[in-house]
Tab-separated table of C-alpha atoms and ligand atoms in Angstrom:
chain	number	residue	atom	x	y	z
A	1	ALA	CA	6.342	15.046	4.261
A	2	ALA	CA	7.271	12.206	2.163
A	3	ARG	CA	4.489	9.908	0.830
A	4	ILE	CA	4.346	5.942	1.779
A	5	PHE	CA	2.316	3.965	-0.095
A	6	SER	CA	1.984	0.183	0.387
A	7	GLY	CA	-0.245	-2.791	0.117
A	8	MET	CA	-1.088	-6.046	1.105
A	9	GLN	CA	-2.932	-8.504	-0.638
A	10	PRO	CA	-6.019	-10.340	1.317
A	11	THR	CA	-5.181	-14.037	0.171
A	12	SER	CA	-5.275	-15.664	3.545
A	13	ASP	CA	-7.547	-15.850	6.935
A	14	SER	CA	-4.129	-14.201	8.631
A	15	LEU	CA	-1.420	-12.298	7.953
A	16	HIS	CA	2.042	-14.569	9.133
A	17	LEU	CA	5.512	-12.797	10.967
A	18	GLY	CA	6.783	-12.289	7.690
A	19	ASN	CA	4.086	-10.309	6.633
A	20	HIS	CA	4.295	-8.128	10.009
A	21	LEU	CA	8.061	-7.775	10.523
A	22	GLY	CA	9.084	-7.128	6.835
A	23	ALA	CA	6.297	-4.373	6.252
A	24	LEU	CA	4.204	-4.285	8.739
A	25	THR	CA	5.893	-2.679	11.203
A	26	GLN	CA	7.321	-0.425	9.314
A	27	TRP	CA	4.386	0.635	8.086
A	28	VAL	CA	3.506	2.015	11.852
A	29	ALA	CA	6.578	3.424	12.795
A	30	LEU	CA	6.802	5.377	9.390
A	31	GLN	CA	2.804	6.775	10.369
A	32	ASP	CA	4.933	9.187	12.569
A	33	ASP	CA	6.425	11.507	9.907
A	34	HIS	CA	5.226	10.619	6.356
A	35	ASP	CA	1.979	11.063	5.357
A	36	ALA	CA	1.241	7.704	5.017
A	37	ILE	CA	-1.617	5.040	2.790
A	38	TYR	CA	-2.159	1.983	3.324
A	39	CYS	CA	-4.328	-0.594	1.002
A	40	VAL	CA	-5.785	-3.565	1.294
A	41	VAL	CA	-5.130	-5.135	-2.604
A	42	ASP	CA	-7.992	-7.191	-3.051
A	43	LEU	CA	-7.684	-6.527	-7.364
A	44	HIS	CA	-4.465	-8.172	-7.152
A	45	ALA	CA	-5.833	-11.084	-4.580
A	46	LEU	CA	-8.167	-12.054	-8.152
A	47	THR	CA	-5.336	-13.553	-9.517
A	48	VAL	CA	-5.664	-16.197	-7.565
A	49	ALA	CA	-9.432	-17.108	-7.874
A	50	PRO	CA	-11.154	-16.553	-4.879
A	51	ASP	CA	-14.334	-18.013	-3.413
A	52	PRO	CA	-16.114	-14.486	-3.489
A	53	ALA	CA	-17.627	-14.649	-0.381
A	54	VAL	CA	-14.474	-15.712	1.379
A	55	LEU	CA	-12.622	-12.653	-0.585
A	56	ARG	CA	-14.971	-10.075	0.640
A	57	ASP	CA	-14.088	-12.246	4.294
A	58	ARG	CA	-10.543	-11.873	4.359
A	59	THR	CA	-10.959	-7.555	2.884
A	60	ARG	CA	-12.135	-6.767	5.931
A	61	ARG	CA	-9.632	-9.345	8.178
A	62	THR	CA	-6.231	-7.579	6.833
A	63	ALA	CA	-7.715	-4.190	7.188
A	64	ALA	CA	-8.376	-5.250	10.906
A	65	GLN	CA	-5.346	-7.204	11.054
A	66	TYR	CA	-3.502	-3.206	10.216
A	67	LEU	CA	-5.405	-1.591	12.678
A	68	ALA	CA	-4.528	-4.120	15.399
A	69	ALA	CA	-0.111	-4.201	14.932
A	70	GLY	CA	-1.245	-0.361	14.925
A	71	VAL	CA	-1.949	1.500	11.230
A	72	ASP	CA	-4.122	4.499	12.661
A	73	PRO	CA	-6.454	5.693	10.402
A	74	GLN	CA	-6.629	9.657	11.865
A	75	ARG	CA	-2.686	10.544	10.346
A	76	SER	CA	-2.576	7.898	7.355
A	77	ILE	CA	-4.957	7.091	5.238
A	78	LEU	CA	-6.359	3.369	5.430
A	79	PHE	CA	-8.182	1.826	1.996
A	80	VAL	CA	-9.353	-0.790	0.358
A	81	GLN	CA	-8.417	-0.652	-3.601
A	82	SER	CA	-11.020	-1.614	-5.671
A	83	HIS	CA	-12.682	1.517	-3.602
A	84	VAL	CA	-10.746	3.970	-5.723
A	85	SER	CA	-11.363	2.921	-9.210
A	86	ALA	CA	-8.330	5.111	-10.969
A	87	HIS	CA	-6.148	2.056	-9.834
A	88	ALA	CA	-7.152	-0.124	-12.133
A	89	GLU	CA	-7.501	2.615	-14.441
A	90	LEU	CA	-3.944	3.453	-14.869
A	91	ALA	CA	-2.998	0.195	-14.870
A	92	TRP	CA	-4.293	0.216	-18.421
A	93	LEU	CA	-2.259	3.215	-19.084
A	94	LEU	CA	0.205	1.060	-17.641
A	95	ASN	CA	0.409	-2.055	-19.398
A	96	CYS	CA	-0.017	-0.204	-23.223
A	97	ILE	CA	3.560	1.405	-21.764
A	98	THR	CA	5.048	-2.024	-20.663
A	99	GLY	CA	7.170	-4.064	-22.761
A	100	PHE	CA	6.103	-7.954	-23.074
A	101	GLY	CA	9.169	-9.212	-21.986
A	102	GLU	CA	9.847	-7.002	-19.121
A	103	ALA	CA	6.743	-8.572	-17.426
A	104	GLY	CA	7.825	-12.083	-17.782
A	105	ARG	CA	11.014	-11.217	-16.493
A	106	MET	CA	9.389	-10.556	-13.606
A	107	THR	CA	10.607	-14.152	-10.908
A	108	GLN	CA	7.814	-14.052	-9.207
A	109	PHE	CA	5.505	-14.159	-12.440
A	110	LYS	CA	8.000	-16.803	-13.753
A	111	ASP	CA	7.947	-19.059	-10.645
A	112	LYS	CA	4.119	-19.072	-10.033
A	113	SER	CA	3.104	-19.900	-13.662
A	114	LEU	CA	5.485	-22.242	-13.533
A	115	LYS	CA	3.668	-23.932	-11.225
A	116	LEU	CA	-0.076	-22.932	-12.797
A	117	GLY	CA	0.919	-24.384	-15.947
A	118	ALA	CA	-0.156	-22.124	-19.342
A	119	GLU	CA	-3.509	-23.344	-18.968
A	120	GLY	CA	-3.988	-21.867	-15.199
A	121	THR	CA	-1.825	-18.740	-15.913
A	122	THR	CA	-4.127	-15.195	-16.493
A	123	VAL	CA	-3.249	-11.975	-17.530
A	124	GLY	CA	-3.946	-10.691	-14.754
A	125	LEU	CA	-1.085	-12.444	-13.228
A	126	PHE	CA	0.676	-11.280	-15.991
A	127	THR	CA	0.313	-7.368	-15.555
A	128	TYR	CA	0.035	-8.366	-11.924
A	129	PRO	CA	3.204	-6.189	-11.070
A	130	VAL	CA	1.737	-3.216	-13.689
A	131	LEU	CA	-1.253	-2.696	-11.163
A	132	MET	CA	1.116	-2.789	-8.493
A	133	ALA	CA	2.947	0.538	-9.967
A	134	ALA	CA	-0.283	1.933	-11.017
A	135	ASP	CA	-1.313	1.658	-6.793
A	136	ILE	CA	2.184	3.663	-6.329
A	137	LEU	CA	2.072	6.038	-8.513
A	138	LEU	CA	-1.563	7.493	-8.562
A	139	TYR	CA	-0.152	9.012	-5.049
A	140	ASP	CA	3.009	10.901	-5.563
A	141	THR	CA	4.463	8.066	-3.640
A	142	ASP	CA	8.683	8.444	-2.388
A	143	LEU	CA	8.943	5.208	-0.716
A	144	VAL	CA	7.103	2.323	-0.170
A	145	PRO	CA	7.681	-0.319	2.563
A	146	VAL	CA	7.919	-3.542	1.669
A	147	GLY	CA	9.911	-6.725	2.476
A	148	GLU	CA	13.098	-8.537	0.228
A	149	ASP	CA	10.834	-10.490	-2.407
A	150	GLN	CA	9.257	-6.778	-3.523
A	151	ARG	CA	12.352	-5.505	-4.960
A	152	GLN	CA	11.899	-5.884	-8.294
A	153	HIS	CA	8.540	-4.642	-8.480
A	154	LEU	CA	9.878	-1.867	-7.129
A	155	GLU	CA	12.211	-1.584	-9.551
A	156	LEU	CA	9.562	-2.122	-12.910
A	157	THR	CA	7.917	0.518	-10.923
A	158	ARG	CA	10.673	3.059	-10.949
A	159	ASP	CA	11.335	2.167	-15.138
A	160	LEU	CA	8.123	2.662	-15.314
A	161	ALA	CA	8.406	6.252	-13.601
A	162	GLN	CA	11.054	7.186	-15.719
A	163	ARG	CA	9.298	6.275	-19.262
A	164	LEU	CA	6.705	8.334	-18.228
A	165	ASN	CA	9.449	11.444	-16.975
A	166	SER	CA	10.960	10.931	-20.248
A	167	ARG	CA	8.031	9.753	-22.668
A	168	PHE	CA	6.144	13.430	-21.256
A	169	GLY	CA	8.090	15.017	-19.497
A	170	ALA	CA	9.796	16.199	-16.183
A	171	GLY	CA	7.666	16.066	-13.453
A	172	THR	CA	4.779	13.691	-14.697
A	173	VAL	CA	4.767	11.732	-11.911
A	174	VAL	CA	7.608	11.052	-8.989
A	175	VAL	CA	10.003	8.318	-8.957
A	176	PRO	CA	9.616	5.748	-5.586
A	177	ASP	CA	12.002	3.938	-3.328
A	178	ALA	CA	11.978	0.574	-2.002
A	179	HIS	CA	12.218	1.372	1.658
A	180	ILE	CA	13.538	-2.644	2.541
A	181	VAL	CA	15.244	-2.527	6.212
A	182	LYS	CA	17.607	-5.018	6.053
A	183	ALA	CA	17.817	-6.763	9.656
A	184	THR	CA	13.768	-7.451	9.035
A	185	ALA	CA	13.155	-7.715	5.578
A	186	LYS	CA	13.117	-11.848	4.812
A	187	ILE	CA	11.672	-13.916	7.683
A	188	PHE	CA	12.217	-17.210	6.789
A	189	ASP	CA	10.161	-20.875	7.500
A	190	LEU	CA	10.479	-22.332	10.424
A	191	GLN	CA	10.929	-25.945	8.751
A	192	GLU	CA	13.197	-24.806	5.608
A	193	PRO	CA	15.253	-22.070	7.126
A	194	THR	CA	16.716	-20.848	3.637
A	195	ALA	CA	12.844	-20.429	2.312
A	196	LYS	CA	11.296	-17.232	3.038
A	197	MET	CA	7.981	-17.906	5.534
A	198	SER	CA	4.779	-17.551	3.012
A	199	LYS	CA	1.570	-18.509	2.996
A	200	SER	CA	2.296	-20.990	0.395
A	201	ALA	CA	4.951	-23.100	2.339
A	202	ALA	CA	5.613	-26.933	2.070
A	203	SER	CA	4.427	-27.603	5.215
A	204	PRO	CA	2.156	-25.443	7.789
A	205	ASN	CA	4.901	-25.892	11.155
A	206	GLY	CA	7.198	-23.401	9.103
A	207	LEU	CA	4.599	-20.889	9.144
A	208	ILE	CA	3.437	-18.167	12.268
A	209	GLU	CA	0.519	-16.912	10.937
A	210	LEU	CA	-1.488	-13.510	13.729
A	211	LEU	CA	-4.263	-15.621	14.384
A	212	ASP	CA	-3.107	-19.009	15.235
A	213	ASP	CA	-3.752	-20.733	18.123
A	214	PRO	CA	-0.953	-19.225	20.757
A	215	LYS	CA	-0.653	-23.076	21.923
A	216	VAL	CA	-0.033	-23.819	18.051
A	217	VAL	CA	2.345	-21.106	17.224
A	218	ALA	CA	4.431	-21.968	20.599
A	219	ARG	CA	4.958	-25.238	19.576
A	220	ARG	CA	5.739	-24.627	16.055
A	221	ILE	CA	8.550	-22.314	17.543
A	222	ARG	CA	10.048	-25.062	19.794
A	223	SER	CA	9.711	-27.660	16.924
A	224	ALA	CA	11.817	-24.820	14.456
A	225	VAL	CA	14.881	-26.752	12.592
A	226	THR	CA	18.096	-25.522	13.900
A	227	ASP	CA	21.602	-27.558	13.061
A	228	THR	CA	24.461	-29.322	15.083
A	229	GLU	CA	25.895	-27.374	16.475
A	230	ARG	CA	25.385	-25.513	20.307
A	231	GLU	CA	26.395	-22.754	19.801
A	232	ILE	CA	23.733	-19.292	19.329
A	233	ARG	CA	24.989	-16.678	17.364
A	234	TYR	CA	23.699	-14.768	14.633
A	235	ASP	CA	25.628	-16.628	11.075
A	236	PRO	CA	22.899	-16.522	8.648
A	237	VAL	CA	24.970	-18.843	6.063
A	238	ALA	CA	26.094	-21.358	8.404
A	239	LYS	CA	23.329	-20.990	10.307
A	240	PRO	CA	19.909	-19.892	9.041
A	241	GLY	CA	17.526	-21.651	11.311
A	242	VAL	CA	19.374	-20.062	14.750
A	243	SER	CA	20.108	-16.660	12.953
A	244	ASN	CA	16.153	-16.182	11.403
A	245	LEU	CA	15.081	-16.791	15.382
A	246	LEU	CA	17.509	-14.229	16.790
A	247	THR	CA	16.266	-11.917	13.992
A	248	ILE	CA	12.214	-12.847	14.696
A	249	TYR	CA	13.536	-11.759	18.656
A	250	SER	CA	15.150	-9.051	18.242
A	251	ALA	CA	12.579	-7.125	15.797
A	252	LEU	CA	10.007	-8.455	18.473
A	253	THR	CA	12.353	-7.073	22.051
A	254	ASP	CA	13.633	-4.313	19.771
A	255	ARG	CA	17.260	-6.072	21.815
A	256	SER	CA	20.082	-5.841	19.425
A	257	LEU	CA	21.573	-9.202	18.367
A	258	PRO	CA	24.928	-9.036	20.186
A	259	SER	CA	22.685	-8.288	23.759
A	260	LEU	CA	20.843	-11.749	22.776
A	261	GLU	CA	23.813	-13.365	21.494
A	262	ALA	CA	25.714	-12.560	24.748
A	263	GLU	CA	22.670	-13.755	26.923
A	264	TYR	CA	22.154	-17.033	25.549
A	265	ASP	CA	25.928	-17.933	25.778
A	266	GLY	CA	26.825	-21.111	26.544
A	267	ARG	CA	22.877	-22.057	26.720
A	268	GLY	CA	20.835	-24.655	24.569
A	269	TYR	CA	18.985	-24.144	22.065
A	270	GLY	CA	16.091	-25.627	23.704
A	271	ASP	CA	16.201	-22.181	26.370
A	272	LEU	CA	16.427	-19.720	23.069
A	273	LYS	CA	12.819	-21.282	21.543
A	274	LYS	CA	10.919	-21.485	25.149
A	275	ASP	CA	12.181	-17.657	25.559
A	276	LEU	CA	11.104	-16.883	21.616
A	277	ALA	CA	7.523	-18.402	22.249
A	278	GLU	CA	6.831	-16.287	25.020
A	279	VAL	CA	7.703	-13.620	23.183
A	280	VAL	CA	6.094	-14.433	20.238
A	281	VAL	CA	2.575	-15.370	22.046
A	282	ALA	CA	2.479	-12.215	24.462
A	283	PHE	CA	3.027	-10.444	21.242
A	284	LEU	CA	0.066	-11.914	19.501
A	285	THR	CA	-2.658	-12.401	22.656
A	286	PRO	CA	-3.334	-8.660	22.426
A	287	PHE	CA	-3.214	-9.000	18.859
A	288	GLN	CA	-5.411	-11.421	18.377
A	289	GLU	CA	-8.048	-9.604	20.601
A	290	ARG	CA	-7.203	-6.019	18.682
A	291	VAL	CA	-8.374	-8.136	15.910
A	292	HIS	CA	-11.228	-9.289	17.075
A	293	GLY	CA	-12.743	-6.561	18.149
A	294	TYR	CA	-12.490	-4.566	15.031
A	295	LEU	CA	-14.338	-8.132	13.175
A	296	ASP	CA	-17.285	-7.927	15.955
A	297	ASP	CA	-18.431	-4.535	15.010
A	298	PRO	CA	-18.059	-4.524	11.103
A	299	ALA	CA	-19.997	-1.428	10.717
A	300	THR	CA	-17.322	0.686	12.225
A	301	LEU	CA	-15.072	-1.044	9.813
A	302	ASP	CA	-16.545	-0.440	6.704
A	303	ALA	CA	-16.857	3.392	7.924
A	304	VAL	CA	-13.479	3.693	8.238
A	305	LEU	CA	-12.245	1.970	5.125
A	306	SER	CA	-15.040	3.726	3.543
A	307	ASP	CA	-13.754	7.464	5.234
A	308	GLY	CA	-10.241	6.658	3.528
A	309	ALA	CA	-11.370	5.787	-0.203
A	310	GLU	CA	-12.561	8.942	-0.195
A	311	ARG	CA	-9.747	10.569	0.850
A	312	ALA	CA	-7.830	7.882	-1.164
A	313	GLU	CA	-9.904	8.931	-4.503
A	314	ALA	CA	-9.594	12.299	-3.574
A	315	LEU	CA	-6.038	12.211	-4.665
A	316	ALA	CA	-6.065	9.312	-6.890
A	317	GLN	CA	-8.685	11.216	-9.302
A	318	ASP	CA	-5.581	14.583	-9.127
A	319	THR	CA	-2.783	12.216	-10.772
A	320	LEU	CA	-4.861	10.088	-12.884
A	321	ALA	CA	-6.563	13.166	-15.076
A	322	ARG	CA	-3.026	14.765	-15.274
A	323	LEU	CA	-1.738	10.951	-17.131
A	324	TYR	CA	-5.213	11.035	-18.899
A	325	ASP	CA	-4.218	14.115	-20.305
A	326	ARG	CA	-0.698	13.897	-20.613
A	327	PHE	CA	-0.980	10.701	-22.939
A	328	GLY	CA	-3.773	12.637	-25.119
A	329	LEU	CA	-7.660	11.487	-24.000
A	330	LEU	CA	-9.860	13.398	-24.472
A	331	ARG	CA	-10.800	15.524	-22.018
A	332	ARG	CA	-14.361	15.294	-21.099
A	333	VAL	CA	-16.120	18.580	-21.207
B	401	LIG	P1	2.251	-9.803	-0.235
B	401	LIG	O1	0.726	-9.418	0.027
B	401	LIG	O2	2.837	-11.456	-1.029
B	401	LIG	O3	2.832	-9.252	1.067
B	401	LIG	C1	2.647	-7.963	2.299
B	401	LIG	C2	4.055	-8.369	2.446
B	401	LIG	O4	4.808	-8.384	3.176
B	401	LIG	C3	5.458	-8.438	2.256
B	401	LIG	N1	6.922	-10.263	3.359
B	401	LIG	C4	7.430	-10.635	3.986
B	401	LIG	N2	9.200	-9.924	3.861
B	401	LIG	C5	9.149	-10.962	4.772
B	401	LIG	N3	9.530	-11.881	5.408
B	401	LIG	C6	8.805	-12.493	4.800
B	401	LIG	N4	9.198	-13.708	4.336
B	401	LIG	C7	7.607	-11.865	3.793
B	401	LIG	N5	6.792	-12.019	2.711
B	401	LIG	C8	6.506	-11.295	2.428
B	401	LIG	C9	6.176	-8.378	1.224
B	401	LIG	O5	7.414	-8.030	0.737
B	401	LIG	C10	5.040	-7.271	1.533
B	401	LIG	O6	6.043	-6.572	1.734
B	401	LIG	N6	2.784	-7.739	-4.586
B	401	LIG	C11	2.470	-7.514	-2.986
B	401	LIG	C12	0.813	-6.564	-2.540
B	401	LIG	C13	1.350	-5.112	-3.096
B	401	LIG	C14	2.249	-3.579	-2.738
B	401	LIG	C15	1.493	-2.729	-3.621
B	401	LIG	C16	2.576	-3.811	-1.928
B	401	LIG	C17	0.314	-4.868	-4.285
B	401	LIG	N7	0.138	-2.892	-4.722
B	401	LIG	C18	1.793	-1.247	-3.597
B	401	LIG	C19	3.599	-2.473	-1.712
B	401	LIG	C20	2.788	-1.331	-2.669
B	401	LIG	C21	2.192	-8.526	-2.396
B	401	LIG	O7	2.070	-9.514	-2.672
B	401	LIG	O8	2.547	-8.694	-0.794
């Protein structure tokens, strides 16, 4: 079966609806007929200098949300990035074949470093996408399910994979493909529906966090920005706010956009928002119960992660040894 790899950063207490619909939903669906590996990328989270105790807590919380969403550790490997040292080790090799200009062209780096200034920007933030490439290449990954904002990082990963293959011989590593599901690849901010939903949003009212109080979530949906027309139809250019609500509605209910448009034909935005608020709360309530179940039993959660790390490590060590060899590092006897 094709190998899947993906990860999320534990940079917030809660994942948001964009993470869920853009990535996590795909992860759960893909594990049925793929060989899937899902990672909590805590080393990546160090690029924002988190408080140590907070990072540790968020790492468990992120894993608990993967499980609550349906990642099944019997079928898939679920682990924490820093538990497998090969990630940091392969990242060094890849740093040595990545151009400085090439890394400097990453738009996420440019945006973030612009905000932080030269002194606030770390070298870790600069090489962040190289560590991501290491995550992916370590497992001979075929497909990487992510949202639209990761497309450029996946292109860099492919370029590095092709470079390894041309330098050290065809088949040195697998060249991965991005798996980006168009309908939900970019969920937008409820208050600013032309910007992606993100934890660093300008206003918290634009964000739906999976662990938010359902009452707050319902209020945020009811006050989502729409437009001055009345018609409920999917048209992301002319009607970004309404289209985003329809996207979320469709993804959470598995109903098609045309069937939603037909149902709301002649009805007002208030009706749509009220119904969508109910749909989202009906999803979040049992989800939150499951998350709290996992968090109430950290020993069991840690055991799941430990088992995952063991399985991931065996695969990763194999690839790392192969690459150390190709790069010409002397084998230890
Ligand atoms: P992160 O933690 O920022 O986001 C996790 C996943 O959520 C997706 N996503 C969205 N999808 C749709 N709409 C949105 N508004 C939205 N916001 C976020 C992201 O595209 C991502 O799939 N660099 C990665 C983490 C990473 C990784 C990896 C991913 C590290 N190593 C290896 C895949 C493979 C990141 O920052 O994701």
